[in-house]
Amino acid sequence: MSIAQILEERSSTRAYLDKPVATETLESIFSQAQLAASNCNVQPWQTCVVSGSTKDKLKAKFMETLMSGAAPNPDFNWLPKYQGVHRERQFGSANALYSCLGIPREDKKARQMAMIRNWQFFDAPHAVFFTMDKYLDIMGAVDLGIYAQSLALLLNEHGLANCMQGALGQFPDPVREILQLPEERGVLFGMSFGYADDSAAANKTRTDRADLDTAVAFYN
């Protein structure tokens, strides 16, 4: 598929088949992702791919953390709250998902359980954490965003679905502990990926996009 076709057809996937991706396929995709652009070619990404027992340990540790009532303590600034049209789009995205799942707005418990699925990796066979040295701040975050989008497109090209997850950056301590990351490395966000379960209701979710004239200005 062309990049345009991938962008037209892709969506955030929140249900996966119990089917791991071959190691040689993963190595090929992540090798290609190394070609992503970065400011001054600093290539700040330190990418952590988790599968198998390591992924299961992280999932269990995330659940333990959540059940303890711990508040998010991200390594980077997740404090800004969406306002105006951005908040409207946030609500629209949530409504699209919960409508597909058949969860009414007033069912707070069911919505909370759906949110927790983020830290269970939506049962995907693999997940990736995008980490970088903390001092890089916003410049590093820009580069990681470029890298992550490049990776997502490559995954789709190979028939693999994915879901970008800011939630996976909200509780960095379990990640740092189990992956034995140094303190100076921060976890920015993550992504679950694998083969999509096309029969799952969650994967029927679709969101719209703003009209071109509200998002792009052309200057001659």
GROMACS .gro file of C-alpha atoms in nm:
model
  220
    1MET     CA    1   0.000   0.000   0.000
    2SER     CA    2   0.104   0.360  -0.052
    3ILE     CA    3   0.147   0.587   0.249
    4ALA     CA    4  -0.175   0.764   0.151
    5GLN     CA    5  -0.365   0.432   0.151
    6ILE     CA    6  -0.222   0.336   0.489
    7LEU     CA    7  -0.329   0.669   0.640
    8GLU     CA    8  -0.676   0.636   0.490
    9GLU     CA    9  -0.728   0.281   0.618
   10ARG     CA   10  -0.546   0.276   0.954
   11SER     CA   11  -0.717   0.321   1.290
   12SER     CA   12  -0.622   0.277   1.654
   13THR     CA   13  -0.651  -0.095   1.724
   14ARG     CA   14  -0.765  -0.204   2.071
   15ALA     CA   15  -0.806  -0.581   2.028
   16TYR     CA   16  -0.551  -0.829   1.895
   17LEU     CA   17  -0.513  -1.192   1.798
   18ASP     CA   18  -0.299  -1.415   2.017
   19LYS     CA   19  -0.041  -1.439   1.739
   20PRO     CA   20   0.316  -1.315   1.799
   21VAL     CA   21   0.508  -1.150   1.518
   22ALA     CA   22   0.815  -1.338   1.395
   23THR     CA   23   1.142  -1.210   1.543
   24GLU     CA   24   1.301  -1.156   1.202
   25THR     CA   25   1.001  -0.947   1.095
   26LEU     CA   26   1.031  -0.730   1.406
   27GLU     CA   27   1.403  -0.681   1.351
   28SER     CA   28   1.344  -0.581   0.989
   29ILE     CA   29   1.072  -0.327   1.077
   30PHE     CA   30   1.266  -0.168   1.360
   31SER     CA   31   1.579  -0.153   1.145
   32GLN     CA   32   1.384   0.039   0.881
   33ALA     CA   33   1.245   0.275   1.148
   34GLN     CA   34   1.603   0.378   1.226
   35LEU     CA   35   1.587   0.584   0.905
   36ALA     CA   36   1.340   0.827   1.068
   37ALA     CA   37   1.438   1.192   1.067
   38SER     CA   38   1.558   1.367   1.382
   39ASN     CA   39   1.690   1.712   1.470
   40CYS     CA   40   2.062   1.729   1.381
   41ASN     CA   41   2.045   1.348   1.338
   42VAL     CA   42   2.074   1.300   1.716
   43GLN     CA   43   1.842   0.994   1.700
   44PRO     CA   44   1.742   1.025   2.067
   45TRP     CA   45   1.501   0.732   2.078
   46GLN     CA   46   1.583   0.440   2.306
   47THR     CA   47   1.317   0.192   2.199
   48CYS     CA   48   1.206  -0.088   2.429
   49VAL     CA   49   1.005  -0.369   2.266
   50VAL     CA   50   0.837  -0.604   2.513
   51SER     CA   51   0.690  -0.945   2.437
   52GLY     CA   52   0.626  -1.276   2.611
   53SER     CA   53   0.704  -1.305   2.980
   54THR     CA   54   0.848  -0.954   3.005
   55LYS     CA   55   0.526  -0.806   2.871
   56ASP     CA   56   0.325  -1.021   3.114
   57LYS     CA   57   0.537  -0.901   3.409
   58LEU     CA   58   0.481  -0.541   3.308
   59LYS     CA   59   0.108  -0.597   3.271
   60ALA     CA   60   0.090  -0.748   3.621
   61LYS     CA   61   0.295  -0.463   3.767
   62PHE     CA   62   0.075  -0.203   3.598
   63MET     CA   63  -0.235  -0.370   3.741
   64GLU     CA   64  -0.079  -0.376   4.088
   65THR     CA   65   0.005  -0.006   4.057
   66LEU     CA   66  -0.344   0.087   3.939
   67MET     CA   67  -0.520  -0.119   4.205
   68SER     CA   68  -0.309   0.053   4.473
   69GLY     CA   69  -0.469   0.383   4.377
   70ALA     CA   70  -0.137   0.539   4.277
   71ALA     CA   71  -0.158   0.869   4.092
   72PRO     CA   72   0.016   0.904   3.755
   73ASN     CA   73   0.372   1.033   3.786
   74PRO     CA   74   0.494   1.079   3.428
   75ASP     CA   75   0.856   1.159   3.350
   76PHE     CA   76   0.747   1.439   3.117
   77ASN     CA   77   0.483   1.713   3.122
   78TRP     CA   78   0.138   1.555   3.088
   79LEU     CA   79  -0.029   1.829   3.293
   80PRO     CA   80  -0.196   2.049   3.028
   81LYS     CA   81  -0.570   1.987   2.997
   82TYR     CA   82  -0.740   2.009   2.661
   83GLN     CA   83  -0.953   2.318   2.604
   84GLY     CA   84  -1.203   2.440   2.346
   85VAL     CA   85  -1.216   2.246   2.020
   86HIS     CA   86  -0.939   2.014   2.139
   87ARG     CA   87  -1.152   1.906   2.433
   88GLU     CA   88  -1.451   1.861   2.202
   89ARG     CA   89  -1.243   1.630   1.983
   90GLN     CA   90  -1.125   1.440   2.291
   91PHE     CA   91  -1.488   1.383   2.395
   92GLY     CA   92  -1.576   1.285   2.040
   93SER     CA   93  -1.301   1.024   2.032
   94ALA     CA   94  -1.410   0.874   2.364
   95ASN     CA   95  -1.773   0.871   2.255
   96ALA     CA   96  -1.684   0.691   1.933
   97LEU     CA   97  -1.504   0.416   2.126
   98TYR     CA   98  -1.762   0.373   2.403
   99SER     CA   99  -2.046   0.372   2.151
  100CYS     CA  100  -1.883   0.082   1.967
  101LEU     CA  101  -1.836  -0.097   2.300
  102GLY     CA  102  -2.199  -0.034   2.396
  103ILE     CA  103  -2.102   0.156   2.712
  104PRO     CA  104  -2.343   0.439   2.805
  105ARG     CA  105  -2.206   0.769   2.929
  106GLU     CA  106  -2.342   0.714   3.281
  107ASP     CA  107  -2.168   0.378   3.326
  108LYS     CA  108  -1.851   0.516   3.484
  109LYS     CA  109  -1.728   0.176   3.602
  110ALA     CA  110  -1.744   0.022   3.256
  111ARG     CA  111  -1.562   0.321   3.110
  112GLN     CA  112  -1.294   0.290   3.376
  113MET     CA  113  -1.250  -0.078   3.296
  114ALA     CA  114  -1.217   0.007   2.927
  115MET     CA  115  -0.948   0.263   3.017
  116ILE     CA  116  -0.757   0.005   3.220
  117ARG     CA  117  -0.721  -0.202   2.904
  118ASN     CA  118  -0.445   0.042   2.804
  119TRP     CA  119  -0.216  -0.103   3.072
  120GLN     CA  120  -0.305  -0.456   2.964
  121PHE     CA  121  -0.177  -0.366   2.617
  122PHE     CA  122  -0.523  -0.454   2.480
  123ASP     CA  123  -0.395  -0.815   2.487
  124ALA     CA  124  -0.154  -0.737   2.204
  125PRO     CA  125   0.140  -0.978   2.173
  126HIS     CA  126   0.387  -0.690   2.168
  127ALA     CA  127   0.427  -0.337   2.298
  128VAL     CA  128   0.694  -0.073   2.254
  129PHE     CA  129   0.797   0.201   2.495
  130PHE     CA  130   0.947   0.517   2.350
  131THR     CA  131   1.211   0.640   2.593
  132MET     CA  132   1.482   0.907   2.581
  133ASP     CA  133   1.718   1.096   2.809
  134LYS     CA  134   1.507   1.327   3.022
  135TYR     CA  135   1.717   1.637   2.957
  136LEU     CA  136   1.615   1.635   2.589
  137ASP     CA  137   1.268   1.764   2.684
  138ILE     CA  138   1.055   1.904   2.400
  139MET     CA  139   1.316   1.861   2.125
  140GLY     CA  140   1.353   1.494   2.205
  141ALA     CA  141   0.975   1.455   2.219
  142VAL     CA  142   0.946   1.596   1.865
  143ASP     CA  143   1.199   1.343   1.739
  144LEU     CA  144   1.028   1.055   1.917
  145GLY     CA  145   0.698   1.156   1.758
  146ILE     CA  146   0.856   1.146   1.412
  147TYR     CA  147   1.012   0.808   1.489
  148ALA     CA  148   0.690   0.662   1.630
  149GLN     CA  149   0.486   0.766   1.325
  150SER     CA  150   0.749   0.618   1.094
  151LEU     CA  151   0.734   0.294   1.293
  152ALA     CA  152   0.353   0.286   1.287
  153LEU     CA  153   0.347   0.325   0.907
  154LEU     CA  154   0.602   0.045   0.866
  155LEU     CA  155   0.399  -0.182   1.092
  156ASN     CA  156   0.087  -0.116   0.886
  157GLU     CA  157   0.279  -0.184   0.566
  158HIS     CA  158   0.359  -0.528   0.706
  159GLY     CA  159  -0.006  -0.599   0.793
  160LEU     CA  160   0.036  -0.518   1.162
  161ALA     CA  161  -0.204  -0.299   1.357
  162ASN     CA  162  -0.110  -0.064   1.640
  163CYS     CA  163  -0.237   0.183   1.896
  164MET     CA  164  -0.037   0.483   2.017
  165GLN     CA  165  -0.085   0.516   2.393
  166GLY     CA  166  -0.003   0.821   2.601
  167ALA     CA  167  -0.132   0.615   2.894
  168LEU     CA  168   0.181   0.399   2.880
  169GLY     CA  169   0.387   0.701   2.982
  170GLN     CA  170   0.179   0.787   3.289
  171PHE     CA  171   0.330   0.523   3.519
  172PRO     CA  172   0.700   0.500   3.426
  173ASP     CA  173   0.820   0.332   3.748
  174PRO     CA  174   0.708  -0.024   3.660
  175VAL     CA  175   0.874   0.016   3.319
  176ARG     CA  176   1.197   0.147   3.468
  177GLU     CA  177   1.202  -0.131   3.728
  178ILE     CA  178   1.131  -0.430   3.505
  179LEU     CA  179   1.336  -0.310   3.206
  180GLN     CA  180   1.612  -0.186   3.439
  181LEU     CA  181   1.632   0.155   3.278
  182PRO     CA  182   1.869   0.415   3.425
  183GLU     CA  183   1.711   0.702   3.617
  184GLU     CA  184   1.815   0.956   3.354
  185ARG     CA  185   1.600   0.779   3.092
  186GLY     CA  186   1.238   0.887   3.073
  187VAL     CA  187   0.938   0.702   2.933
  188LEU     CA  188   0.746   0.935   2.700
  189PHE     CA  189   0.468   0.709   2.568
  190GLY     CA  190   0.410   0.364   2.423
  191MET     CA  191   0.232   0.162   2.157
  192SER     CA  192   0.072  -0.181   2.150
  193PHE     CA  193   0.091  -0.372   1.824
  194GLY     CA  194   0.025  -0.705   1.654
  195TYR     CA  195  -0.235  -0.867   1.431
  196ALA     CA  196  -0.577  -0.705   1.467
  197ASP     CA  197  -0.881  -0.899   1.583
  198ASP     CA  198  -1.119  -0.769   1.318
  199SER     CA  199  -1.419  -0.927   1.492
  200ALA     CA  200  -1.378  -0.713   1.807
  201ALA     CA  201  -1.626  -0.429   1.863
  202ALA     CA  202  -1.350  -0.194   1.977
  203ASN     CA  203  -1.186  -0.217   1.635
  204LYS     CA  204  -1.497  -0.082   1.465
  205THR     CA  205  -1.423   0.260   1.618
  206ARG     CA  206  -1.363   0.538   1.370
  207THR     CA  207  -1.299   0.908   1.426
  208ASP     CA  208  -1.330   1.199   1.185
  209ARG     CA  209  -1.076   1.465   1.088
  210ALA     CA  210  -1.102   1.841   1.073
  211ASP     CA  211  -1.158   2.002   0.734
  212LEU     CA  212  -0.842   2.110   0.554
  213ASP     CA  213  -0.924   2.481   0.575
  214THR     CA  214  -0.947   2.464   0.955
  215ALA     CA  215  -0.610   2.289   0.991
  216VAL     CA  216  -0.385   2.417   0.712
  217ALA     CA  217  -0.311   2.767   0.581
  218PHE     CA  218  -0.134   2.810   0.248
  219TYR     CA  219   0.078   3.126   0.203
  220ASN     CA  220   0.195   3.237  -0.144
   0.00000   0.00000   0.00000
